[in-house]
Amino acid sequence: MQYVWMLLTFMYFGCLCLSGGGSLLQFYIDELVNRRHWMTLEGLGNFLAVSQVTPGPIGVNLATFIGYQQGGVFGGLVCTVGLLLPSFFLMSLAVKSYDKWQESRLVKSLMYGVKPITAALILTALFACFGMSVFRTEIPFHWLFGLLAGKWKAYEGDFGIRWEMLPILIPATWVLYKRKMSIMAVIFLSAAAGMGLFYLFGS
């Protein structure tokens, strides 16, 4: 029964996988960390980091690692297949129907509406990554939005900045944006810097 739930869960994720696997991060946090308690936020962040440096799409790698943690080799296979099945069927349908529907006003309207949704998903993935790396916990948007609505309440969580991460974040952002350094080079250099910082500041 466990494998059935794993398959259905990742098929659900596969239906929401717009703009790539990275956009699923907030769904993973909501469903797997907060609701099902399959892992901690830090554990998910570790899986995400490993997914970045192993061959293959990030979303597929992440599904495989999570499935393996929950159910071994077969669990990894189940989660990977579950994530890919909706895309396989939808892409097969799209390829067969493209010539017929490419000039359809309805299809063009759907694509027009999907574009901002994908941007929003990528933006939430960015915030999720900050919550797993630069900050100690998820960004408390519910508290911030409450303040904006005039509902003052002292924050009681453990939110704060991991200052030791900034010496990696700032230079990495600069060389990627300004110097156009290879992404893989930045990843491995950041990993090496992280080893040194963890040795100095890690618990």
Short mmCIF file of N, CA and C in Angstrom, two decimals, residues 9-25 27-28 83 86-87 90 117-118 121:
data_model
loop_
_atom_site.label_atom_id
_atom_site.label_comp_id
_atom_site.label_asym_id
_atom_site.label_seq_id
_atom_site.Cartn_x
_atom_site.Cartn_y
_atom_site.Cartn_z
N THR A 9 1.19 9.94 -5.21
CA THR A 9 1.72 11.24 -4.78
C THR A 9 2.59 11.86 -5.86
N PHE A 10 3.46 11.06 -6.46
CA PHE A 10 4.37 11.62 -7.46
C PHE A 10 3.70 11.78 -8.82
N MET A 11 2.64 11.03 -9.08
CA MET A 11 1.83 11.34 -10.27
C MET A 11 1.15 12.69 -10.11
N TYR A 12 0.70 12.98 -8.90
CA TYR A 12 0.13 14.30 -8.61
C TYR A 12 1.17 15.39 -8.84
N PHE A 13 2.40 15.16 -8.34
CA PHE A 13 3.47 16.13 -8.57
C PHE A 13 3.76 16.27 -10.06
N GLY A 14 3.72 15.15 -10.78
CA GLY A 14 4.00 15.19 -12.21
C GLY A 14 3.00 16.04 -12.98
N CYS A 15 1.75 16.05 -12.52
CA CYS A 15 0.74 16.89 -13.18
C CYS A 15 0.98 18.38 -12.95
N LEU A 16 1.75 18.70 -11.90
CA LEU A 16 2.00 20.10 -11.54
C LEU A 16 3.39 20.57 -11.95
N CYS A 17 4.12 19.71 -12.63
CA CYS A 17 5.52 19.99 -12.94
C CYS A 17 5.64 20.91 -14.15
N LEU A 18 5.23 22.16 -13.98
CA LEU A 18 5.36 23.16 -15.04
C LEU A 18 6.72 23.84 -14.89
N SER A 19 7.38 24.09 -16.02
CA SER A 19 8.66 24.81 -16.08
C SER A 19 9.81 24.05 -15.44
N GLY A 20 9.68 22.73 -15.25
CA GLY A 20 10.80 21.96 -14.73
C GLY A 20 10.60 21.51 -13.31
N GLY A 21 11.45 20.55 -12.90
CA GLY A 21 11.32 19.95 -11.58
C GLY A 21 11.56 20.91 -10.43
N GLY A 22 12.36 21.95 -10.65
CA GLY A 22 12.62 22.90 -9.58
C GLY A 22 11.38 23.60 -9.09
N SER A 23 10.39 23.73 -9.97
CA SER A 23 9.15 24.41 -9.59
C SER A 23 8.33 23.60 -8.59
N LEU A 24 8.68 22.33 -8.39
CA LEU A 24 7.94 21.48 -7.47
C LEU A 24 8.39 21.63 -6.03
N LEU A 25 9.44 22.40 -5.78
CA LEU A 25 10.01 22.46 -4.44
C LEU A 25 8.98 22.81 -3.37
N PHE A 27 5.79 22.39 -3.46
CA PHE A 27 4.87 21.27 -3.29
C PHE A 27 5.51 20.18 -2.44
N TYR A 28 6.80 19.92 -2.66
CA TYR A 28 7.52 18.93 -1.85
C TYR A 28 7.52 19.35 -0.38
N LEU A 83 6.39 10.34 -11.31
CA LEU A 83 6.62 11.72 -11.71
C LEU A 83 6.58 11.88 -13.23
N PRO A 86 2.62 11.39 -16.02
CA PRO A 86 1.75 12.45 -16.56
C PRO A 86 2.40 13.21 -17.71
N SER A 87 3.69 13.52 -17.59
CA SER A 87 4.39 14.23 -18.67
C SER A 87 4.42 13.41 -19.94
N LEU A 90 0.84 13.47 -21.46
CA LEU A 90 0.48 14.80 -21.93
C LEU A 90 1.32 15.24 -23.13
N ILE A 117 2.07 31.63 -14.59
CA ILE A 117 2.03 30.61 -13.54
C ILE A 117 3.41 29.97 -13.38
N THR A 118 4.07 29.68 -14.51
CA THR A 118 5.41 29.08 -14.43
C THR A 118 6.39 30.04 -13.78
N LEU A 121 5.80 29.82 -10.07
CA LEU A 121 6.34 28.58 -9.51
C LEU A 121 7.85 28.67 -9.34
#
